[in-house]
Amino acid sequence: MDEAATQMIKDTTHDLKKIRSQLHQPIYAELLRAQQHILSQKRSLEYVKRLECLDVGKLIRPAEASQRQPEAKHVAGPQSEKIPISKRTLNAIQLWQRKYIAVSHRWPPPGKTVADGKYRISGQPNKVCNSVLERAISYAKYRKCSLLWIDRECIPENDSEERDCAIHSMDLVYSLSKYPIALLVVRIQSNKELSLLADFLEGKFVDDHRKSHQNAMIKSAKAREAFELLDRLTSDEWWRRGWTFLEDYRASIKMKILIPHDHHISALKRSSRMACLFGSLDGELCVKSTRFRRETSRFCLAFKEICDQQQRQKCERILRRAGKYTVLLRNTCERSGDSIYRPMSPTIFEDIGKRDISKIEDCLAIAANCCSYQVRLSTEYLQKIIRSLSVALLALYLLNGEILLDADRNQAEQKAAPFSFDAPMIESLKGCSLRLYEPSMDKELIFLKSCRFPSVKLRKDGAQTTGHLWKVGRSFEPNYMTGSCRKDDRRQGLTWRERRYIRQLASELGSGSHGRQYVDLAEHLHVYLEEDAILSEEDNLSLAKRFKDWMASKVASAIDSSRKVLYLACLTDGSDQASSSYSGIFVGNGTDVQPPRYIFTASKPGCGFGDIGRHVSLEVNIQGLTDEGYPRLFARDWIYGLCFYTGAKKNHMVFPWPKALTV
């Protein structure tokens, strides 16, 4: 097969019908082919365990710098006059070895090379632009940190296997770095622009106490001037690149954006207010990326409600480049006033698809790095067999346990939109993705990443995973608690009110008045409350503990709500047989079109560096068994509840493919 025939196509904007027409077999068959090229995550860990960095210690130490005569002029010349930089290897997994600066910068256009590099790195001319190295070295001196990691200097170009390993490690390189930085080229040119940027970062143009985005904007001339400055800053090429998007996203709260400024504004920058916002690095403004993105999102969401059509389009463009997910992904649900949280993976896929990436297949590594996927696909081999980027992204999505609601059967309840032949693949993923209502947990985006199947194997009839299946028995309406609760001064775990509700529930079930089959569930609830009293005093609760507390709080809230119904459930293998003892209790709505009959749960603790664990609780329908006797499940929606299955065997389940993937 020639090179043109094997080149991956960036088809993320193509509708599913067009993608399918270019394949010789159903989409699910392409997914099975992609599954054959899984890349071991251990290789990424090995890369950061021997991370090669540039050692600029000799260039930033004042005592040595004063003795170097050529450094003052830094002119390019013969090799003997070029500034030498050596390399040093460190193990970034070790906490004490993470003091390095990971540099995010825009690459020059393809074909353009660095002319007259003035540095020699391990005996070779520098590949990255002189200005990038100069600014990075200046920041290293400012931070008193002698190690730099720069992609073009630290990733081997001629070893394709090593490069494949390196690009799948970028999430670790930037998330582990103590001092990640991004280098913009657009400059702040005047005192007025500096003051506008300071007001913008301090949120002075937006009032969140107003009732709506339209009323939130403080309507002033300065706000419009700030908008024009924001538009110019986000026009920098750095905001449009796929790799820089990943680097910023994974560096998270540690990322500092370096914005160059003209020398004549240095006096104003030295004021105490400006120093707190921008630091004191000569010639650069050091801005926290998370703060910039947060204020950009708040500003644009408000500003686009009061501006004209042209400015509104600019707002959308700015949000695509520099928006913050924790702001943009919070949508208000009309029912019950709860907030809907959806997995951000489809939005990340869409974002990546709109950015500039020279090698299309690198989108897979960027997506996997951004989404903290443990299962990776080898871009080196996958590009030879999969032509569609959309199909490759879908394989990545499913292999990492992302959940598709059963859109084909959920249309009547409007819980999901089906895979449409007339829409792009990513739009279908958005419509079928999991929905959570008001997680109300710290770090909700990290929590969303844990709501995935523990392990997945793709097969001809669907996605296979393991977990526990529950058969719903009777609905249950406990006697409502009365009386006052003591003041809640607990930092973590359940509140006193929630504990009292759960204790009341356990006592009622344990009394035997509803039947002896609920006594075991009552005992499980009492044990959980005892554990909560002890573990809640710890400083750092595990994600598994916070997940269970969150589910318990939903059960407690249901007891206090006339709109909620509790369902008691027992374990089953999918046949007509079910345990006679109940050990699960779940929360439903009194207005459910179809009350839940079966529930699938699964969990898995984090089993490696960067693995946060998995937790799933889904209403499901059963439609027969596979040839091996595994239940065929169709996911309806997320369901809250507490279940106890210590010692119970996990069983295989299969979630069949959406119809659109099988034709």
XYZ file of C-alpha atoms in Angstrom:
663
model
C 0.000 0.000 0.000
C 1.425 3.366 -0.962
C 1.999 6.231 1.455
C -1.049 8.205 0.300
C -3.300 5.231 0.959
C -2.097 4.853 4.539
C -2.073 8.509 5.523
C -4.539 9.296 8.324
C -7.265 11.784 7.383
C -8.368 14.589 9.683
C -12.097 13.934 9.314
C -13.417 15.153 12.670
C -15.795 17.546 10.882
C -17.073 14.906 8.423
C -20.470 13.333 9.041
C -20.652 9.654 9.917
C -22.159 8.755 6.544
C -19.119 10.129 4.706
C -16.694 8.406 7.076
C -18.466 5.064 6.616
C -18.527 5.429 2.800
C -14.716 5.576 2.757
C -14.344 2.320 4.712
C -14.544 -1.220 3.346
C -16.256 -2.602 6.451
C -18.475 -1.454 9.361
C -16.931 1.001 11.792
C -16.897 -1.529 14.638
C -14.582 -3.747 12.542
C -12.143 -0.836 12.213
C -12.267 -0.436 15.998
C -11.249 -4.077 16.423
C -8.243 -3.476 14.149
C -7.210 -0.447 16.178
C -7.376 -2.491 19.389
C -4.497 -4.634 18.144
C -2.049 -1.734 18.538
C -2.269 -0.827 22.201
C 0.858 0.822 23.567
C 2.008 -0.184 27.035
C 1.696 2.688 29.514
C 4.830 1.380 31.229
C 6.885 2.810 28.367
C 5.678 6.333 29.221
C 6.743 5.843 32.815
C 10.142 4.602 31.685
C 10.590 7.754 29.597
C 10.082 10.129 32.535
C 12.221 7.926 34.769
C 15.137 8.787 32.474
C 14.071 12.257 31.409
C 16.833 14.073 29.547
C 17.049 17.812 30.312
C 19.321 20.692 29.346
C 21.668 21.742 32.154
C 22.105 25.537 32.052
C 23.604 25.794 35.521
C 26.835 27.351 34.249
C 24.884 30.045 32.414
C 22.768 31.189 35.348
C 25.262 31.205 38.223
C 26.425 34.815 38.788
C 29.902 33.867 39.995
C 30.695 31.953 36.843
C 28.851 34.308 34.486
C 31.056 37.240 35.464
C 34.163 35.311 34.415
C 32.852 34.513 30.912
C 33.901 37.283 28.545
C 32.116 36.102 25.356
C 28.714 35.943 27.083
C 28.236 39.712 27.113
C 27.857 39.991 23.350
C 26.442 36.527 22.486
C 27.126 36.870 18.785
C 26.949 33.919 16.454
C 30.282 32.877 15.042
C 32.557 29.901 14.686
C 31.831 26.770 16.666
C 34.467 27.676 19.266
C 32.504 30.834 20.188
C 29.126 29.126 20.555
C 27.770 28.703 24.066
C 27.942 25.078 25.241
C 25.015 23.428 27.035
C 25.236 19.898 28.394
C 22.461 17.438 29.200
C 21.539 15.709 32.418
C 19.184 12.758 33.031
C 16.765 12.719 35.962
C 13.949 10.539 37.301
C 10.868 12.776 37.314
C 8.827 10.143 39.163
C 10.851 11.030 42.255
C 9.347 14.104 43.921
C 12.712 15.664 44.717
C 13.817 15.450 41.063
C 10.923 17.460 39.594
C 12.670 20.824 39.836
C 12.920 21.401 36.100
C 11.361 23.918 33.706
C 9.194 22.372 30.985
C 9.043 24.901 28.138
C 5.981 25.190 25.886
C 6.613 27.200 22.724
C 5.347 27.505 19.181
C 7.333 25.720 16.496
C 8.481 27.516 13.339
C 6.601 26.709 10.108
C 7.480 23.350 8.478
C 10.706 23.539 6.482
C 12.067 26.528 8.372
C 15.279 25.783 10.240
C 17.212 27.660 12.893
C 19.902 29.742 11.222
C 23.155 30.534 13.014
C 22.250 28.876 16.306
C 24.482 30.363 18.958
C 24.353 27.378 21.335
C 25.902 23.931 21.143
C 23.872 21.298 22.964
C 25.924 18.198 23.718
C 28.186 19.226 20.845
C 25.380 19.812 18.320
C 23.890 23.149 17.136
C 20.639 24.068 18.855
C 17.475 23.109 16.929
C 15.116 25.454 18.755
C 15.165 29.201 18.045
C 17.783 31.263 19.844
C 15.066 33.469 21.342
C 13.300 30.471 22.906
C 16.496 29.355 24.609
C 17.358 32.882 25.716
C 13.955 33.437 27.312
C 13.984 29.996 28.944
C 17.491 30.576 30.350
C 16.408 33.990 31.648
C 13.481 32.371 33.467
C 15.791 29.636 34.794
C 17.994 32.313 36.328
C 14.913 34.054 37.767
C 13.713 30.776 39.310
C 17.208 29.597 40.286
C 16.507 26.341 38.465
C 19.257 24.916 36.266
C 17.326 22.286 34.257
C 15.233 22.891 31.126
C 13.130 20.459 29.138
C 12.427 21.603 25.565
C 10.825 19.176 23.134
C 12.959 19.855 20.053
C 16.166 19.465 22.039
C 15.161 16.569 24.292
C 13.109 14.242 22.034
C 15.113 12.159 19.538
C 14.036 12.871 15.965
C 15.530 9.875 14.159
C 14.242 7.077 16.422
C 10.530 6.637 15.588
C 9.902 4.143 18.401
C 11.505 6.404 21.000
C 9.600 9.395 19.630
C 6.336 7.446 19.865
C 7.118 6.712 23.500
C 8.059 10.349 24.191
C 4.910 11.905 22.729
C 2.781 9.573 24.857
C 4.631 10.865 27.917
C 3.947 14.575 27.449
C 1.215 14.569 30.084
C 3.763 13.400 32.635
C 6.547 15.699 31.447
C 4.422 18.818 31.967
C 2.332 17.701 34.952
C 5.425 16.633 36.925
C 7.482 19.739 36.137
C 7.698 22.152 39.064
C 8.050 25.175 36.766
C 6.224 24.734 33.419
C 6.165 27.882 31.256
C 4.598 28.978 27.973
C 6.295 31.542 25.732
C 4.027 33.971 23.890
C 5.331 36.317 21.193
C 2.604 39.002 21.281
C 3.854 41.912 23.401
C 2.363 44.302 25.938
C 3.380 47.657 24.498
C 2.179 50.396 26.856
C 1.295 51.277 30.433
C -2.359 51.456 29.385
C -2.291 47.867 28.121
C -0.566 46.726 31.308
C -3.246 48.392 33.448
C -6.019 46.881 31.322
C -4.504 43.423 31.653
C -4.211 43.868 35.424
C -7.874 44.923 35.719
C -8.874 41.981 33.512
C -6.977 39.424 35.623
C -8.493 40.858 38.798
C -11.986 40.322 37.350
C -12.978 43.968 37.493
C -15.114 43.827 34.353
C -17.423 41.004 35.501
C -19.768 40.866 38.482
C -20.752 37.285 39.284
C -23.332 38.420 41.840
C -25.662 39.545 39.049
C -28.352 37.048 38.008
C -27.319 36.453 34.410
C -24.335 36.773 32.092
C -26.108 39.663 30.380
C -26.319 41.595 33.649
C -22.912 40.431 34.830
C -20.863 42.631 32.502
C -19.928 46.035 33.843
C -20.703 48.132 30.776
C -17.783 50.502 30.407
C -15.515 51.730 27.660
C -12.588 50.070 29.411
C -14.304 46.691 29.076
C -14.349 47.047 25.288
C -10.693 48.104 25.283
C -9.880 45.066 27.414
C -11.729 42.885 24.901
C -9.579 44.172 22.034
C -6.427 43.500 24.081
C -7.650 39.999 24.906
C -8.340 39.346 21.232
C -4.791 40.422 20.341
C -3.172 38.322 23.085
C -5.069 35.191 22.075
C -4.186 35.707 18.420
C -0.683 34.475 19.263
C 0.174 31.298 17.356
C 0.776 29.502 20.673
C -2.961 29.370 21.395
C -3.740 27.630 18.089
C -1.376 24.666 18.291
C -2.474 21.183 19.341
C 0.654 20.331 21.318
C 0.694 23.611 23.232
C -2.964 23.020 24.143
C -1.923 19.694 25.684
C 1.084 21.164 27.468
C -0.958 23.929 29.055
C -3.814 21.596 29.972
C -1.612 19.030 31.696
C 0.623 21.555 33.466
C -2.599 22.859 35.011
C -2.269 25.304 37.928
C 1.521 25.352 37.709
C 1.694 26.750 34.165
C 2.948 30.325 33.831
C 2.425 32.225 30.589
C 5.346 34.532 29.770
C 4.242 37.617 27.849
C 7.074 39.902 26.645
C 6.703 43.636 27.245
C 8.382 46.837 26.087
C 11.116 48.153 28.338
C 9.483 51.523 29.085
C 6.643 49.958 31.135
C 9.053 48.392 33.656
C 8.543 51.224 36.176
C 4.771 50.649 36.441
C 5.335 46.887 36.568
C 7.456 47.297 39.728
C 4.495 48.565 41.795
C 3.348 46.148 44.501
C 0.006 45.485 42.780
C 1.626 44.672 39.423
C 4.387 42.598 41.021
C 1.767 40.348 42.640
C 0.121 39.776 39.261
C 3.123 39.607 36.952
C 6.256 38.859 38.982
C 9.550 40.683 38.559
C 11.277 38.902 35.650
C 12.955 41.509 33.460
C 11.196 41.929 30.117
C 8.442 39.377 30.838
C 5.011 39.270 32.472
C 4.531 35.964 34.312
C 0.790 35.205 34.328
C -0.868 32.129 35.811
C -2.474 30.268 32.926
C -5.441 29.023 34.971
C -6.213 32.560 36.088
C -5.958 33.884 32.548
C -8.274 31.158 31.220
C -10.777 31.562 34.040
C -11.056 35.306 33.581
C -11.165 34.904 29.804
C -14.152 32.556 30.134
C -15.993 34.777 32.608
C -15.332 37.897 30.548
C -16.330 36.446 27.162
C -19.460 34.668 28.421
C -20.666 38.000 29.770
C -19.357 40.248 27.007
C -20.886 38.289 24.130
C -24.354 39.047 25.540
C -23.922 42.795 25.063
C -21.802 43.039 21.916
C -22.548 42.978 18.192
C -22.397 39.934 15.901
C -18.788 40.495 14.803
C -17.566 40.816 18.378
C -19.640 37.783 19.369
C -17.792 35.724 16.774
C -14.523 36.973 18.240
C -15.733 35.903 21.686
C -16.398 32.382 20.420
C -12.962 32.232 18.815
C -11.286 33.434 22.018
C -13.190 30.887 24.108
C -12.147 28.075 21.764
C -8.512 29.058 22.206
C -8.299 30.176 25.818
C -11.463 29.039 27.592
C -11.375 27.123 30.872
C -13.275 23.830 31.029
C -14.404 24.191 34.634
C -16.323 27.290 33.550
C -17.436 26.298 30.053
C -18.616 22.762 30.868
C -20.957 23.782 33.684
C -24.384 24.051 32.141
C -27.522 24.636 34.123
C -30.170 21.915 33.953
C -33.744 23.203 33.902
C -35.043 20.292 35.902
C -34.591 20.591 39.661
C -32.094 23.398 39.218
C -29.243 20.864 39.241
C -26.079 21.251 37.199
C -25.308 18.763 34.421
C -21.754 17.525 34.191
C -20.680 15.639 31.104
C -17.358 13.939 30.397
C -15.079 16.465 28.752
C -13.401 13.970 26.402
C -15.637 14.712 23.351
C -15.113 18.455 23.868
C -11.355 17.908 24.109
C -11.461 15.820 20.919
C -13.327 18.628 19.181
C -10.889 21.236 20.478
C -7.900 19.239 19.264
C -9.481 18.699 15.862
C -9.717 22.468 15.342
C -6.072 23.158 16.169
C -2.978 23.174 14.006
C -1.148 19.839 14.108
C 1.466 18.982 11.504
C 1.135 15.189 11.918
C -2.527 14.162 12.022
C -1.805 10.935 13.890
C -0.350 12.969 16.780
C -3.951 13.914 17.637
C -4.257 10.479 19.273
C -1.336 11.085 21.612
C -2.546 14.611 22.405
C -6.066 13.357 23.182
C -4.816 10.487 25.345
C -2.495 12.802 27.262
C -5.227 15.396 27.869
C -7.820 12.848 29.001
C -5.396 10.940 31.298
C -6.084 7.742 29.379
C -4.229 4.702 30.664
C -4.701 2.789 27.399
C -2.759 4.331 24.507
C -2.650 3.467 20.821
C 0.616 3.353 18.921
C 0.559 6.182 16.403
C 3.527 4.657 14.598
C 1.579 1.527 13.628
C -2.012 2.768 13.733
C -1.496 5.316 10.961
C -0.617 2.429 8.642
C -3.978 0.658 9.031
C -6.564 3.278 10.114
C -7.244 6.134 7.693
C -9.948 7.888 9.728
C -8.900 10.034 12.679
C -12.511 9.968 13.938
C -12.500 6.164 14.062
C -9.104 6.112 15.807
C -10.351 8.608 18.416
C -13.495 6.525 18.957
C -11.338 3.430 19.557
C -9.276 5.375 22.082
C -12.464 6.627 23.746
C -14.010 3.182 24.148
C -10.847 1.306 25.131
C -10.436 3.693 28.056
C -13.864 2.868 29.432
C -15.806 5.933 28.322
C -19.535 5.220 28.532
C -22.067 5.499 25.704
C -25.691 5.777 26.754
C -28.097 3.626 24.781
C -29.273 6.404 22.510
C -31.205 4.074 20.184
C -33.569 3.127 23.035
C -33.425 6.270 25.176
C -34.988 8.691 22.685
C -38.433 8.382 24.262
C -37.035 9.589 27.591
C -34.760 12.201 25.959
C -31.760 10.899 27.897
C -29.451 10.719 24.902
C -29.243 11.498 21.201
C -28.534 8.602 18.814
C -25.468 8.221 16.655
C -26.480 10.150 13.571
C -25.247 9.464 10.050
C -25.734 13.167 9.339
C -23.488 14.456 12.151
C -19.748 14.214 12.881
C -18.608 11.401 15.148
C -17.708 13.823 17.944
C -21.201 15.325 17.936
C -22.610 11.819 18.381
C -20.261 11.193 21.281
C -21.482 14.379 22.947
C -25.100 13.297 22.564
C -24.510 9.781 23.900
C -22.063 10.651 26.669
C -22.752 10.082 30.328
C -24.665 12.743 32.271
C -24.144 13.448 35.955
C -26.303 15.808 37.935
C -24.573 18.113 40.406
C -21.537 16.074 41.524
C -20.930 18.713 44.247
C -17.426 17.365 44.835
C -14.067 19.074 44.868
C -12.099 18.678 41.659
C -15.227 17.620 39.750
C -13.356 17.216 36.451
C -10.996 14.685 38.031
C -14.052 12.925 39.404
C -15.625 12.782 35.941
C -12.480 11.069 34.659
C -13.085 8.273 37.182
C -16.595 7.567 35.844
C -15.390 5.039 33.294
C -15.550 1.274 32.932
C -12.627 -0.397 34.771
C -11.388 -2.377 31.785
C -12.694 -2.858 28.272
C -12.214 -5.388 25.516
C -13.756 -4.615 22.130
C -15.411 -7.539 20.364
C -17.714 -8.145 17.402
C -20.896 -7.716 19.420
C -19.832 -4.745 21.572
C -17.631 -3.602 24.450
C -16.958 -6.151 27.190
C -16.266 -5.117 30.776
C -16.599 -6.540 34.294
C -18.609 -5.554 37.338
C -21.719 -6.380 39.350
C -25.307 -6.562 38.157
C -28.163 -5.708 40.498
C -31.833 -6.637 40.214
C -34.162 -3.999 41.610
C -36.753 -5.264 44.060
C -39.252 -3.110 45.874
C -39.317 0.657 46.114
C -38.926 2.005 49.606
C -40.185 5.153 51.325
C -38.659 5.557 54.792
C -40.326 7.472 57.583
C -39.014 11.028 57.378
C -36.730 12.249 60.107
C -37.895 15.029 62.366
C -36.059 17.156 64.907
C -33.067 19.426 64.722
C -29.457 18.497 63.953
C -26.367 19.681 65.737
C -24.197 22.267 64.040
C -21.998 20.658 61.387
C -18.300 21.385 61.945
C -16.893 18.415 60.030
C -14.414 19.166 57.267
C -14.905 15.981 55.248
C -17.169 12.979 54.869
C -20.902 13.148 55.526
C -22.549 16.003 57.361
C -24.219 15.300 60.688
C -27.608 15.622 59.030
C -26.664 13.100 56.332
C -25.303 10.682 58.930
C -28.533 10.938 60.878
C -30.594 10.165 57.789
C -28.461 7.126 56.905
C -28.565 5.888 60.518
C -32.348 6.228 60.549
C -32.550 4.286 57.289
C -30.303 1.524 58.647
C -32.343 1.240 61.838
C -35.606 1.005 59.914
C -34.283 -1.698 57.565
C -32.676 -3.594 60.445
C -35.848 -3.649 62.506
C -37.286 -6.436 60.364
C -40.563 -4.591 59.880
C -40.017 -4.625 56.091
C -38.710 -8.206 55.977
C -35.601 -10.103 57.090
C -34.027 -9.887 53.619
C -32.969 -6.269 54.320
C -31.096 -6.923 57.572
C -27.739 -7.425 55.818
C -28.105 -4.078 54.039
C -28.818 -2.417 57.382
C -25.649 -3.915 58.837
C -23.592 -2.686 55.859
C -24.945 0.834 56.413
C -24.022 0.779 60.106
C -20.475 -0.376 59.267
C -20.157 2.363 56.646
C -21.139 4.998 59.227
C -18.547 3.669 61.664
C -15.852 3.847 58.984
C -16.958 7.356 58.019
C -16.562 8.577 61.590
C -12.931 7.412 61.562
C -11.817 8.169 58.003
C -13.368 11.640 57.854
C -10.758 12.866 60.312
C -7.967 12.164 57.818
C -6.476 15.082 55.895
C -6.607 13.561 52.402
C -9.529 11.302 51.632
C -9.110 8.877 48.745
C -11.219 9.348 45.633
C -12.972 6.041 46.434
C -13.984 7.361 49.875
C -15.174 10.683 48.451
C -17.135 8.810 45.768
C -18.911 6.668 48.381
C -19.634 9.755 50.507
C -21.069 11.518 47.471
C -23.354 8.560 46.711
C -24.398 8.327 50.376
C -25.243 12.035 50.413
C -27.605 11.464 47.462
C -29.346 8.654 49.380
C -29.688 10.948 52.402
C -31.099 13.739 50.225
C -33.648 11.337 48.738
C -34.965 10.524 52.204
C -35.688 14.223 52.665
C -37.297 14.675 49.246
C -40.847 13.916 48.166
C -39.684 13.737 44.524
C -37.254 10.864 45.034
C -37.798 7.135 45.457
C -35.399 4.614 46.971
C -35.023 1.202 45.300
C -33.635 -1.815 47.115
C -31.578 -4.225 44.993
C -29.844 -7.594 45.192
C -27.021 -9.109 43.163
C -27.828 -11.211 40.087
C -25.919 -12.838 37.248
C -28.385 -11.681 34.596
C -30.492 -14.812 34.671
C -33.746 -15.202 36.590
C -31.710 -16.120 39.655
C -30.964 -13.390 42.199
C -29.641 -13.310 45.723
C -32.305 -13.465 48.428
C -30.385 -10.897 50.470
C -30.451 -7.214 49.535
C -27.218 -5.239 49.720
C -27.835 -2.196 47.501
C -30.004 0.897 47.732
C -30.404 3.333 44.826
C -32.093 6.671 44.187
C -34.748 7.109 41.496
C -37.137 9.857 40.490
C -40.803 9.595 41.333
C -41.521 10.724 37.766
C -39.420 8.054 36.009
C -41.041 6.987 32.710
C -39.740 3.494 33.340
C -38.470 2.626 36.837
C -35.058 0.931 36.845
C -35.123 -2.856 36.753
C -31.410 -3.551 36.607
C -28.341 -1.597 37.697
C -24.706 -2.148 36.730
C -21.904 -1.069 39.058
C -18.160 -1.372 38.724
C -15.149 -0.046 40.564
C -11.410 -0.390 40.436
C -8.786 1.336 42.599
C -5.941 3.207 40.953
C -3.311 0.640 40.048
C -0.373 2.723 38.920
C 1.212 6.120 38.718
C -1.397 8.657 37.579
C -4.286 6.149 37.647
C -7.125 7.672 39.710
C -9.366 4.584 39.749
C -12.810 3.886 38.243
C -16.381 4.096 39.587
C -19.564 3.337 37.621
C -23.247 3.151 38.597
C -25.685 2.827 35.675
C -29.330 2.049 35.091
C -29.351 -0.656 32.418
C -31.710 -2.754 30.358
C -30.934 -6.427 29.665
C -31.520 -7.980 26.265
C -30.597 -11.626 26.476
C -27.183 -13.233 26.839
C -24.156 -13.615 24.579
C -23.009 -17.041 23.363
C -20.740 -17.223 26.426
C -23.636 -16.415 28.741
C -22.678 -12.789 29.439
C -25.586 -10.366 29.927
C -26.104 -7.891 27.061
C -26.650 -4.514 28.728
C -27.880 -1.176 27.393
C -26.976 1.864 29.509
C -29.917 4.171 30.263
C -28.489 6.750 32.657
C -26.358 7.303 35.726
C -28.028 6.345 39.025
C -27.003 7.289 42.541
C -26.839 4.787 45.358
C -24.872 2.768 47.866
C -24.047 -0.876 47.270
C -21.990 -3.404 49.183
C -20.512 -6.422 47.423
C -17.462 -7.469 49.455
C -16.450 -10.941 48.322
C -18.966 -11.067 45.471
C -17.587 -12.310 42.166
C -17.300 -9.833 39.306
C -18.966 -10.961 36.089
C -18.402 -10.176 32.433
C -20.959 -7.943 30.706
C -21.262 -6.786 27.093
C -22.606 -3.409 25.982
C -23.645 -3.823 22.311
C -22.615 -1.386 19.598
C -24.864 1.496 18.576
C -26.639 0.567 15.344
C -24.771 3.187 13.314
C -21.460 1.426 13.974
C -22.650 -1.962 12.715
C -23.874 -1.162 9.199
